[in-house]
Amino acid sequence: SIRVSGRCNPLFLARGKLLPSLHNELDSLLGMNAHEILNEREAIVGLAHRELFPENKPILKTHFETRDCLMDAVCKHTFQQTSPFAR
């Protein structure tokens, strides 16, 4: 969003500020029970990313234990390349 990109320098370089800025933005936007709302939906809500360390493997989160778990999953999904064809 504009608010997140506004925290970057004029050359649009985040220099380590983008992930914390996204986390802060999610914190201000998501309700305290956002994870419960997603977990109770009839349709599956999933966020995928690839874990590179300690083991290279795909991760698909479809249940979020806490609001912080949901925010972490969104951040991981946003900042890691995902592909169903990656090996």
PDB file of N, CA and C in Angstrom:
ATOM      1  N   SER A   1       0.833  -1.183   0.000  1.00  0.00           N
ATOM      2  CA  SER A   1       0.000   0.000   0.000  1.00  0.00           C
ATOM      3  C   SER A   1       0.873   1.239   0.000  1.00  0.00           C
ATOM      4  N   ILE A   2       0.256   2.360  -0.164  1.00  0.00           N
ATOM      5  CA  ILE A   2       0.958   3.638  -0.167  1.00  0.00           C
ATOM      6  C   ILE A   2       1.622   3.876   1.186  1.00  0.00           C
ATOM      7  N   ARG A   3       0.931   3.510   2.277  1.00  0.00           N
ATOM      8  CA  ARG A   3       1.513   3.742   3.605  1.00  0.00           C
ATOM      9  C   ARG A   3       2.777   2.920   3.812  1.00  0.00           C
ATOM     10  N   VAL A   4       2.790   1.674   3.336  1.00  0.00           N
ATOM     11  CA  VAL A   4       3.972   0.828   3.497  1.00  0.00           C
ATOM     12  C   VAL A   4       5.100   1.342   2.619  1.00  0.00           C
ATOM     13  N   SER A   5       4.821   1.649   1.358  1.00  0.00           N
ATOM     14  CA  SER A   5       5.873   2.139   0.462  1.00  0.00           C
ATOM     15  C   SER A   5       6.367   3.514   0.893  1.00  0.00           C
ATOM     16  N   GLY A   6       5.543   4.283   1.572  1.00  0.00           N
ATOM     17  CA  GLY A   6       5.949   5.593   2.056  1.00  0.00           C
ATOM     18  C   GLY A   6       7.030   5.515   3.122  1.00  0.00           C
ATOM     19  N   ARG A   7       7.193   4.362   3.736  1.00  0.00           N
ATOM     20  CA  ARG A   7       8.233   4.185   4.742  1.00  0.00           C
ATOM     21  C   ARG A   7       9.588   3.870   4.117  1.00  0.00           C
ATOM     22  N   CYS A   8       9.619   3.707   2.806  1.00  0.00           N
ATOM     23  CA  CYS A   8      10.877   3.480   2.090  1.00  0.00           C
ATOM     24  C   CYS A   8      11.520   4.833   1.794  1.00  0.00           C
ATOM     25  N   ASN A   9      12.788   4.808   1.404  1.00  0.00           N
ATOM     26  CA  ASN A   9      13.435   6.076   1.075  1.00  0.00           C
ATOM     27  C   ASN A   9      12.953   6.560  -0.294  1.00  0.00           C
ATOM     28  N   PRO A  10      13.330   7.769  -0.718  1.00  0.00           N
ATOM     29  CA  PRO A  10      12.821   8.314  -1.989  1.00  0.00           C
ATOM     30  C   PRO A  10      13.133   7.455  -3.217  1.00  0.00           C
ATOM     31  N   LEU A  11      14.132   6.587  -3.130  1.00  0.00           N
ATOM     32  CA  LEU A  11      14.448   5.703  -4.257  1.00  0.00           C
ATOM     33  C   LEU A  11      13.677   4.386  -4.160  1.00  0.00           C
ATOM     34  N   PHE A  12      12.703   4.328  -3.251  1.00  0.00           N
ATOM     35  CA  PHE A  12      11.854   3.154  -3.036  1.00  0.00           C
ATOM     36  C   PHE A  12      12.641   1.936  -2.573  1.00  0.00           C
ATOM     37  N   LEU A  13      13.714   2.177  -1.834  1.00  0.00           N
ATOM     38  CA  LEU A  13      14.501   1.093  -1.257  1.00  0.00           C
ATOM     39  C   LEU A  13      14.117   0.948   0.210  1.00  0.00           C
ATOM     40  N   ALA A  14      13.693  -0.229   0.591  1.00  0.00           N
ATOM     41  CA  ALA A  14      13.213  -0.439   1.957  1.00  0.00           C
ATOM     42  C   ALA A  14      14.364  -0.563   2.947  1.00  0.00           C
ATOM     43  N   ARG A  15      15.459  -1.166   2.528  1.00  0.00           N
ATOM     44  CA  ARG A  15      16.638  -1.346   3.381  1.00  0.00           C
ATOM     45  C   ARG A  15      16.270  -1.882   4.757  1.00  0.00           C
ATOM     46  N   GLY A  16      15.602  -3.009   4.768  1.00  0.00           N
ATOM     47  CA  GLY A  16      15.275  -3.669   6.026  1.00  0.00           C
ATOM     48  C   GLY A  16      14.027  -3.159   6.706  1.00  0.00           C
ATOM     49  N   LYS A  17      13.322  -2.221   6.124  1.00  0.00           N
ATOM     50  CA  LYS A  17      12.142  -1.654   6.767  1.00  0.00           C
ATOM     51  C   LYS A  17      10.831  -2.185   6.207  1.00  0.00           C
ATOM     52  N   LEU A  18      10.881  -2.898   5.091  1.00  0.00           N
ATOM     53  CA  LEU A  18       9.645  -3.306   4.431  1.00  0.00           C
ATOM     54  C   LEU A  18       8.875  -4.356   5.228  1.00  0.00           C
ATOM     55  N   LEU A  19       9.547  -5.394   5.701  1.00  0.00           N
ATOM     56  CA  LEU A  19       8.858  -6.432   6.459  1.00  0.00           C
ATOM     57  C   LEU A  19       8.276  -5.891   7.759  1.00  0.00           C
ATOM     58  N   PRO A  20       9.026  -5.129   8.574  1.00  0.00           N
ATOM     59  CA  PRO A  20       8.408  -4.548   9.770  1.00  0.00           C
ATOM     60  C   PRO A  20       7.270  -3.580   9.435  1.00  0.00           C
ATOM     61  N   SER A  21       7.399  -2.855   8.321  1.00  0.00           N
ATOM     62  CA  SER A  21       6.329  -1.938   7.917  1.00  0.00           C
ATOM     63  C   SER A  21       5.066  -2.707   7.547  1.00  0.00           C
ATOM     64  N   LEU A  22       5.217  -3.813   6.827  1.00  0.00           N
ATOM     65  CA  LEU A  22       4.065  -4.640   6.486  1.00  0.00           C
ATOM     66  C   LEU A  22       3.432  -5.212   7.749  1.00  0.00           C
ATOM     67  N   HIS A  23       4.250  -5.693   8.662  1.00  0.00           N
ATOM     68  CA  HIS A  23       3.729  -6.257   9.916  1.00  0.00           C
ATOM     69  C   HIS A  23       2.948  -5.195  10.701  1.00  0.00           C
ATOM     70  N   ASN A  24       3.478  -3.978  10.773  1.00  0.00           N
ATOM     71  CA  ASN A  24       2.772  -2.894  11.469  1.00  0.00           C
ATOM     72  C   ASN A  24       1.460  -2.553  10.786  1.00  0.00           C
ATOM     73  N   GLU A  25       1.466  -2.558   9.456  1.00  0.00           N
ATOM     74  CA  GLU A  25       0.240  -2.259   8.701  1.00  0.00           C
ATOM     75  C   GLU A  25      -0.811  -3.341   8.942  1.00  0.00           C
ATOM     76  N   LEU A  26      -0.394  -4.603   8.925  1.00  0.00           N
ATOM     77  CA  LEU A  26      -1.335  -5.691   9.212  1.00  0.00           C
ATOM     78  C   LEU A  26      -1.884  -5.563  10.622  1.00  0.00           C
ATOM     79  N   ASP A  27      -1.021  -5.189  11.557  1.00  0.00           N
ATOM     80  CA  ASP A  27      -1.439  -5.029  12.944  1.00  0.00           C
ATOM     81  C   ASP A  27      -2.530  -3.969  13.074  1.00  0.00           C
ATOM     82  N   SER A  28      -2.414  -2.902  12.284  1.00  0.00           N
ATOM     83  CA  SER A  28      -3.415  -1.840  12.360  1.00  0.00           C
ATOM     84  C   SER A  28      -4.700  -2.177  11.594  1.00  0.00           C
ATOM     85  N   LEU A  29      -4.612  -3.046  10.584  1.00  0.00           N
ATOM     86  CA  LEU A  29      -5.777  -3.354   9.751  1.00  0.00           C
ATOM     87  C   LEU A  29      -6.599  -4.550  10.236  1.00  0.00           C
ATOM     88  N   LEU A  30      -5.919  -5.571  10.742  1.00  0.00           N
ATOM     89  CA  LEU A  30      -6.621  -6.806  11.103  1.00  0.00           C
ATOM     90  C   LEU A  30      -7.276  -6.691  12.467  1.00  0.00           C
ATOM     91  N   GLY A  31      -8.497  -7.184  12.555  1.00  0.00           N
ATOM     92  CA  GLY A  31      -9.177  -7.229  13.839  1.00  0.00           C
ATOM     93  C   GLY A  31      -8.514  -8.243  14.759  1.00  0.00           C
ATOM     94  N   MET A  32      -8.804  -8.141  16.036  1.00  0.00           N
ATOM     95  CA  MET A  32      -8.185  -9.035  17.016  1.00  0.00           C
ATOM     96  C   MET A  32      -8.559 -10.500  16.777  1.00  0.00           C
ATOM     97  N   ASN A  33      -9.672 -10.745  16.107  1.00  0.00           N
ATOM     98  CA  ASN A  33     -10.115 -12.113  15.856  1.00  0.00           C
ATOM     99  C   ASN A  33     -10.012 -12.487  14.375  1.00  0.00           C
ATOM    100  N   ALA A  34      -9.146 -11.846  13.625  1.00  0.00           N
ATOM    101  CA  ALA A  34      -9.031 -12.106  12.182  1.00  0.00           C
ATOM    102  C   ALA A  34      -8.717 -13.569  11.910  1.00  0.00           C
ATOM    103  N   HIS A  35      -7.859 -14.172  12.714  1.00  0.00           N
ATOM    104  CA  HIS A  35      -7.502 -15.581  12.518  1.00  0.00           C
ATOM    105  C   HIS A  35      -8.712 -16.484  12.743  1.00  0.00           C
ATOM    106  N   GLU A  36      -9.560 -16.151  13.705  1.00  0.00           N
ATOM    107  CA  GLU A  36     -10.763 -16.941  13.968  1.00  0.00           C
ATOM    108  C   GLU A  36     -11.748 -16.837  12.812  1.00  0.00           C
ATOM    109  N   ILE A  37     -11.899 -15.646  12.263  1.00  0.00           N
ATOM    110  CA  ILE A  37     -12.798 -15.444  11.121  1.00  0.00           C
ATOM    111  C   ILE A  37     -12.356 -16.308   9.946  1.00  0.00           C
ATOM    112  N   LEU A  38     -11.050 -16.310   9.653  1.00  0.00           N
ATOM    113  CA  LEU A  38     -10.551 -17.128   8.538  1.00  0.00           C
ATOM    114  C   LEU A  38     -10.716 -18.617   8.820  1.00  0.00           C
ATOM    115  N   ASN A  39     -10.441 -19.027  10.046  1.00  0.00           N
ATOM    116  CA  ASN A  39     -10.554 -20.443  10.396  1.00  0.00           C
ATOM    117  C   ASN A  39     -11.988 -20.947  10.329  1.00  0.00           C
ATOM    118  N   GLU A  40     -12.958 -20.073  10.556  1.00  0.00           N
ATOM    119  CA  GLU A  40     -14.366 -20.482  10.582  1.00  0.00           C
ATOM    120  C   GLU A  40     -15.043 -20.414   9.224  1.00  0.00           C
ATOM    121  N   ARG A  41     -14.357 -19.903   8.214  1.00  0.00           N
ATOM    122  CA  ARG A  41     -14.958 -19.834   6.874  1.00  0.00           C
ATOM    123  C   ARG A  41     -15.242 -21.238   6.348  1.00  0.00           C
ATOM    124  N   GLU A  42     -16.297 -21.363   5.566  1.00  0.00           N
ATOM    125  CA  GLU A  42     -16.606 -22.657   4.957  1.00  0.00           C
ATOM    126  C   GLU A  42     -15.563 -23.023   3.907  1.00  0.00           C
ATOM    127  N   ALA A  43     -15.125 -22.035   3.151  1.00  0.00           N
ATOM    128  CA  ALA A  43     -14.104 -22.283   2.128  1.00  0.00           C
ATOM    129  C   ALA A  43     -12.722 -22.262   2.784  1.00  0.00           C
ATOM    130  N   ILE A  44     -11.785 -22.967   2.195  1.00  0.00           N
ATOM    131  CA  ILE A  44     -10.421 -23.002   2.716  1.00  0.00           C
ATOM    132  C   ILE A  44      -9.698 -21.711   2.342  1.00  0.00           C
ATOM    133  N   VAL A  45      -9.024 -21.138   3.305  1.00  0.00           N
ATOM    134  CA  VAL A  45      -8.131 -20.006   3.078  1.00  0.00           C
ATOM    135  C   VAL A  45      -6.722 -20.529   3.275  1.00  0.00           C
ATOM    136  N   GLY A  46      -5.881 -20.375   2.275  1.00  0.00           N
ATOM    137  CA  GLY A  46      -4.525 -20.887   2.383  1.00  0.00           C
ATOM    138  C   GLY A  46      -3.494 -19.879   1.936  1.00  0.00           C
ATOM    139  N   LEU A  47      -2.369 -19.879   2.629  1.00  0.00           N
ATOM    140  CA  LEU A  47      -1.219 -19.051   2.258  1.00  0.00           C
ATOM    141  C   LEU A  47      -0.029 -19.974   2.088  1.00  0.00           C
ATOM    142  N   ALA A  48       0.631 -19.873   0.944  1.00  0.00           N
ATOM    143  CA  ALA A  48       1.751 -20.763   0.637  1.00  0.00           C
ATOM    144  C   ALA A  48       3.051 -19.978   0.542  1.00  0.00           C
ATOM    145  N   HIS A  49       4.110 -20.611   0.978  1.00  0.00           N
ATOM    146  CA  HIS A  49       5.455 -20.087   0.785  1.00  0.00           C
ATOM    147  C   HIS A  49       6.429 -21.255   0.801  1.00  0.00           C
ATOM    148  N   ARG A  50       7.668 -20.993   0.462  1.00  0.00           N
ATOM    149  CA  ARG A  50       8.686 -22.029   0.455  1.00  0.00           C
ATOM    150  C   ARG A  50       9.658 -21.766   1.585  1.00  0.00           C
ATOM    151  N   GLU A  51       9.807 -22.755   2.456  1.00  0.00           N
ATOM    152  CA  GLU A  51      10.794 -22.677   3.526  1.00  0.00           C
ATOM    153  C   GLU A  51      12.138 -23.095   2.942  1.00  0.00           C
ATOM    154  N   LEU A  52      13.151 -22.282   3.149  1.00  0.00           N
ATOM    155  CA  LEU A  52      14.471 -22.581   2.602  1.00  0.00           C
ATOM    156  C   LEU A  52      15.424 -23.146   3.638  1.00  0.00           C
ATOM    157  N   PHE A  53      15.200 -22.835   4.910  1.00  0.00           N
ATOM    158  CA  PHE A  53      16.086 -23.301   5.960  1.00  0.00           C
ATOM    159  C   PHE A  53      15.259 -23.705   7.163  1.00  0.00           C
ATOM    160  N   PRO A  54      15.496 -24.783   7.806  1.00  0.00           N
ATOM    161  CA  PRO A  54      16.630 -25.685   7.654  1.00  0.00           C
ATOM    162  C   PRO A  54      16.447 -26.703   6.531  1.00  0.00           C
ATOM    163  N   GLU A  55      15.236 -26.774   5.983  1.00  0.00           N
ATOM    164  CA  GLU A  55      14.966 -27.730   4.910  1.00  0.00           C
ATOM    165  C   GLU A  55      14.190 -27.018   3.812  1.00  0.00           C
ATOM    166  N   ASN A  56      14.548 -27.259   2.562  1.00  0.00           N
ATOM    167  CA  ASN A  56      13.861 -26.673   1.422  1.00  0.00           C
ATOM    168  C   ASN A  56      12.574 -27.455   1.186  1.00  0.00           C
ATOM    169  N   LYS A  57      11.440 -26.836   1.553  1.00  0.00           N
ATOM    170  CA  LYS A  57      10.160 -27.532   1.383  1.00  0.00           C
ATOM    171  C   LYS A  57       9.028 -26.511   1.251  1.00  0.00           C
ATOM    172  N   PRO A  58       7.963 -26.887   0.542  1.00  0.00           N
ATOM    173  CA  PRO A  58       6.810 -26.005   0.427  1.00  0.00           C
ATOM    174  C   PRO A  58       5.982 -26.037   1.713  1.00  0.00           C
ATOM    175  N   ILE A  59       5.404 -24.897   2.054  1.00  0.00           N
ATOM    176  CA  ILE A  59       4.554 -24.771   3.237  1.00  0.00           C
ATOM    177  C   ILE A  59       3.209 -24.215   2.787  1.00  0.00           C
ATOM    178  N   LEU A  60       2.133 -24.844   3.223  1.00  0.00           N
ATOM    179  CA  LEU A  60       0.783 -24.345   2.977  1.00  0.00           C
ATOM    180  C   LEU A  60       0.082 -24.230   4.321  1.00  0.00           C
ATOM    181  N   LYS A  61      -0.224 -23.011   4.731  1.00  0.00           N
ATOM    182  CA  LYS A  61      -0.931 -22.775   5.989  1.00  0.00           C
ATOM    183  C   LYS A  61      -2.412 -22.608   5.690  1.00  0.00           C
ATOM    184  N   THR A  62      -3.244 -23.442   6.313  1.00  0.00           N
ATOM    185  CA  THR A  62      -4.695 -23.331   6.146  1.00  0.00           C
ATOM    186  C   THR A  62      -5.405 -23.134   7.481  1.00  0.00           C
ATOM    187  N   HIS A  63      -4.642 -23.124   8.568  1.00  0.00           N
ATOM    188  CA  HIS A  63      -5.200 -22.874   9.899  1.00  0.00           C
ATOM    189  C   HIS A  63      -4.234 -21.950  10.637  1.00  0.00           C
ATOM    190  N   PHE A  64      -4.788 -20.947  11.294  1.00  0.00           N
ATOM    191  CA  PHE A  64      -3.982 -19.945  11.966  1.00  0.00           C
ATOM    192  C   PHE A  64      -4.336 -19.943  13.447  1.00  0.00           C
ATOM    193  N   GLU A  65      -3.384 -20.379  14.279  1.00  0.00           N
ATOM    194  CA  GLU A  65      -3.629 -20.541  15.703  1.00  0.00           C
ATOM    195  C   GLU A  65      -3.896 -19.213  16.400  1.00  0.00           C
ATOM    196  N   THR A  66      -3.179 -18.168  15.995  1.00  0.00           N
ATOM    197  CA  THR A  66      -3.323 -16.849  16.614  1.00  0.00           C
ATOM    198  C   THR A  66      -3.296 -15.780  15.526  1.00  0.00           C
ATOM    199  N   ARG A  67      -3.609 -14.569  15.927  1.00  0.00           N
ATOM    200  CA  ARG A  67      -3.537 -13.426  15.016  1.00  0.00           C
ATOM    201  C   ARG A  67      -2.101 -13.220  14.559  1.00  0.00           C
ATOM    202  N   ASP A  68      -1.131 -13.379  15.462  1.00  0.00           N
ATOM    203  CA  ASP A  68       0.277 -13.247  15.089  1.00  0.00           C
ATOM    204  C   ASP A  68       0.697 -14.310  14.079  1.00  0.00           C
ATOM    205  N   CYS A  69       0.177 -15.524  14.215  1.00  0.00           N
ATOM    206  CA  CYS A  69       0.474 -16.583  13.233  1.00  0.00           C
ATOM    207  C   CYS A  69      -0.053 -16.187  11.854  1.00  0.00           C
ATOM    208  N   LEU A  70      -1.230 -15.586  11.821  1.00  0.00           N
ATOM    209  CA  LEU A  70      -1.792 -15.126  10.554  1.00  0.00           C
ATOM    210  C   LEU A  70      -0.904 -14.037   9.945  1.00  0.00           C
ATOM    211  N   MET A  71      -0.498 -13.064  10.746  1.00  0.00           N
ATOM    212  CA  MET A  71       0.351 -11.988  10.229  1.00  0.00           C
ATOM    213  C   MET A  71       1.694 -12.529   9.751  1.00  0.00           C
ATOM    214  N   ASP A  72       2.264 -13.473  10.472  1.00  0.00           N
ATOM    215  CA  ASP A  72       3.528 -14.085  10.045  1.00  0.00           C
ATOM    216  C   ASP A  72       3.363 -14.816   8.719  1.00  0.00           C
ATOM    217  N   ALA A  73       2.249 -15.529   8.557  1.00  0.00           N
ATOM    218  CA  ALA A  73       2.004 -16.253   7.310  1.00  0.00           C
ATOM    219  C   ALA A  73       1.856 -15.291   6.136  1.00  0.00           C
ATOM    220  N   VAL A  74       1.170 -14.169   6.345  1.00  0.00           N
ATOM    221  CA  VAL A  74       1.022 -13.172   5.276  1.00  0.00           C
ATOM    222  C   VAL A  74       2.386 -12.607   4.905  1.00  0.00           C
ATOM    223  N   CYS A  75       3.201 -12.292   5.898  1.00  0.00           N
ATOM    224  CA  CYS A  75       4.534 -11.733   5.624  1.00  0.00           C
ATOM    225  C   CYS A  75       5.408 -12.738   4.892  1.00  0.00           C
ATOM    226  N   LYS A  76       5.387 -13.995   5.311  1.00  0.00           N
ATOM    227  CA  LYS A  76       6.189 -15.018   4.630  1.00  0.00           C
ATOM    228  C   LYS A  76       5.713 -15.216   3.202  1.00  0.00           C
ATOM    229  N   HIS A  77       4.399 -15.224   3.004  1.00  0.00           N
ATOM    230  CA  HIS A  77       3.834 -15.389   1.667  1.00  0.00           C
ATOM    231  C   HIS A  77       4.227 -14.216   0.771  1.00  0.00           C
ATOM    232  N   THR A  78       4.255 -13.029   1.334  1.00  0.00           N
ATOM    233  CA  THR A  78       4.537 -11.826   0.559  1.00  0.00           C
ATOM    234  C   THR A  78       5.987 -11.734   0.124  1.00  0.00           C
ATOM    235  N   PHE A  79       6.908 -12.165   0.980  1.00  0.00           N
ATOM    236  CA  PHE A  79       8.322 -11.929   0.724  1.00  0.00           C
ATOM    237  C   PHE A  79       9.091 -13.147   0.258  1.00  0.00           C
ATOM    238  N   GLN A  80       8.432 -14.249  -0.015  1.00  0.00           N
ATOM    239  CA  GLN A  80       9.140 -15.418  -0.526  1.00  0.00           C
ATOM    240  C   GLN A  80       8.500 -15.849  -1.824  1.00  0.00           C
ATOM    241  N   GLN A  81       9.344 -16.267  -2.750  1.00  0.00           N
ATOM    242  CA  GLN A  81       8.860 -16.734  -4.040  1.00  0.00           C
ATOM    243  C   GLN A  81       8.110 -18.035  -3.837  1.00  0.00           C
ATOM    244  N   THR A  82       6.910 -18.106  -4.388  1.00  0.00           N
ATOM    245  CA  THR A  82       6.133 -19.340  -4.298  1.00  0.00           C
ATOM    246  C   THR A  82       5.820 -19.829  -5.700  1.00  0.00           C
ATOM    247  N   SER A  83       5.868 -21.118  -5.882  1.00  0.00           N
ATOM    248  CA  SER A  83       5.529 -21.709  -7.157  1.00  0.00           C
ATOM    249  C   SER A  83       5.155 -23.168  -6.923  1.00  0.00           C
ATOM    250  N   PRO A  84       4.043 -23.612  -7.492  1.00  0.00           N
ATOM    251  CA  PRO A  84       3.707 -25.025  -7.337  1.00  0.00           C
ATOM    252  C   PRO A  84       4.674 -25.936  -8.076  1.00  0.00           C
ATOM    253  N   PHE A  85       5.517 -25.346  -8.932  1.00  0.00           N
ATOM    254  CA  PHE A  85       6.448 -26.147  -9.716  1.00  0.00           C
ATOM    255  C   PHE A  85       7.880 -26.098  -9.182  1.00  0.00           C
ATOM    256  N   ALA A  86       8.102 -25.311  -8.111  1.00  0.00           N
ATOM    257  CA  ALA A  86       9.458 -25.193  -7.553  1.00  0.00           C
ATOM    258  C   ALA A  86       9.869 -26.500  -6.899  1.00  0.00           C
ATOM    259  N   ARG A  87      11.133 -26.832  -7.020  1.00  0.00           N
ATOM    260  CA  ARG A  87      11.636 -28.072  -6.418  1.00  0.00           C
ATOM    261  C   ARG A  87      12.788 -27.766  -5.500  1.00  0.00           C
TER     262      ARG A  87
END
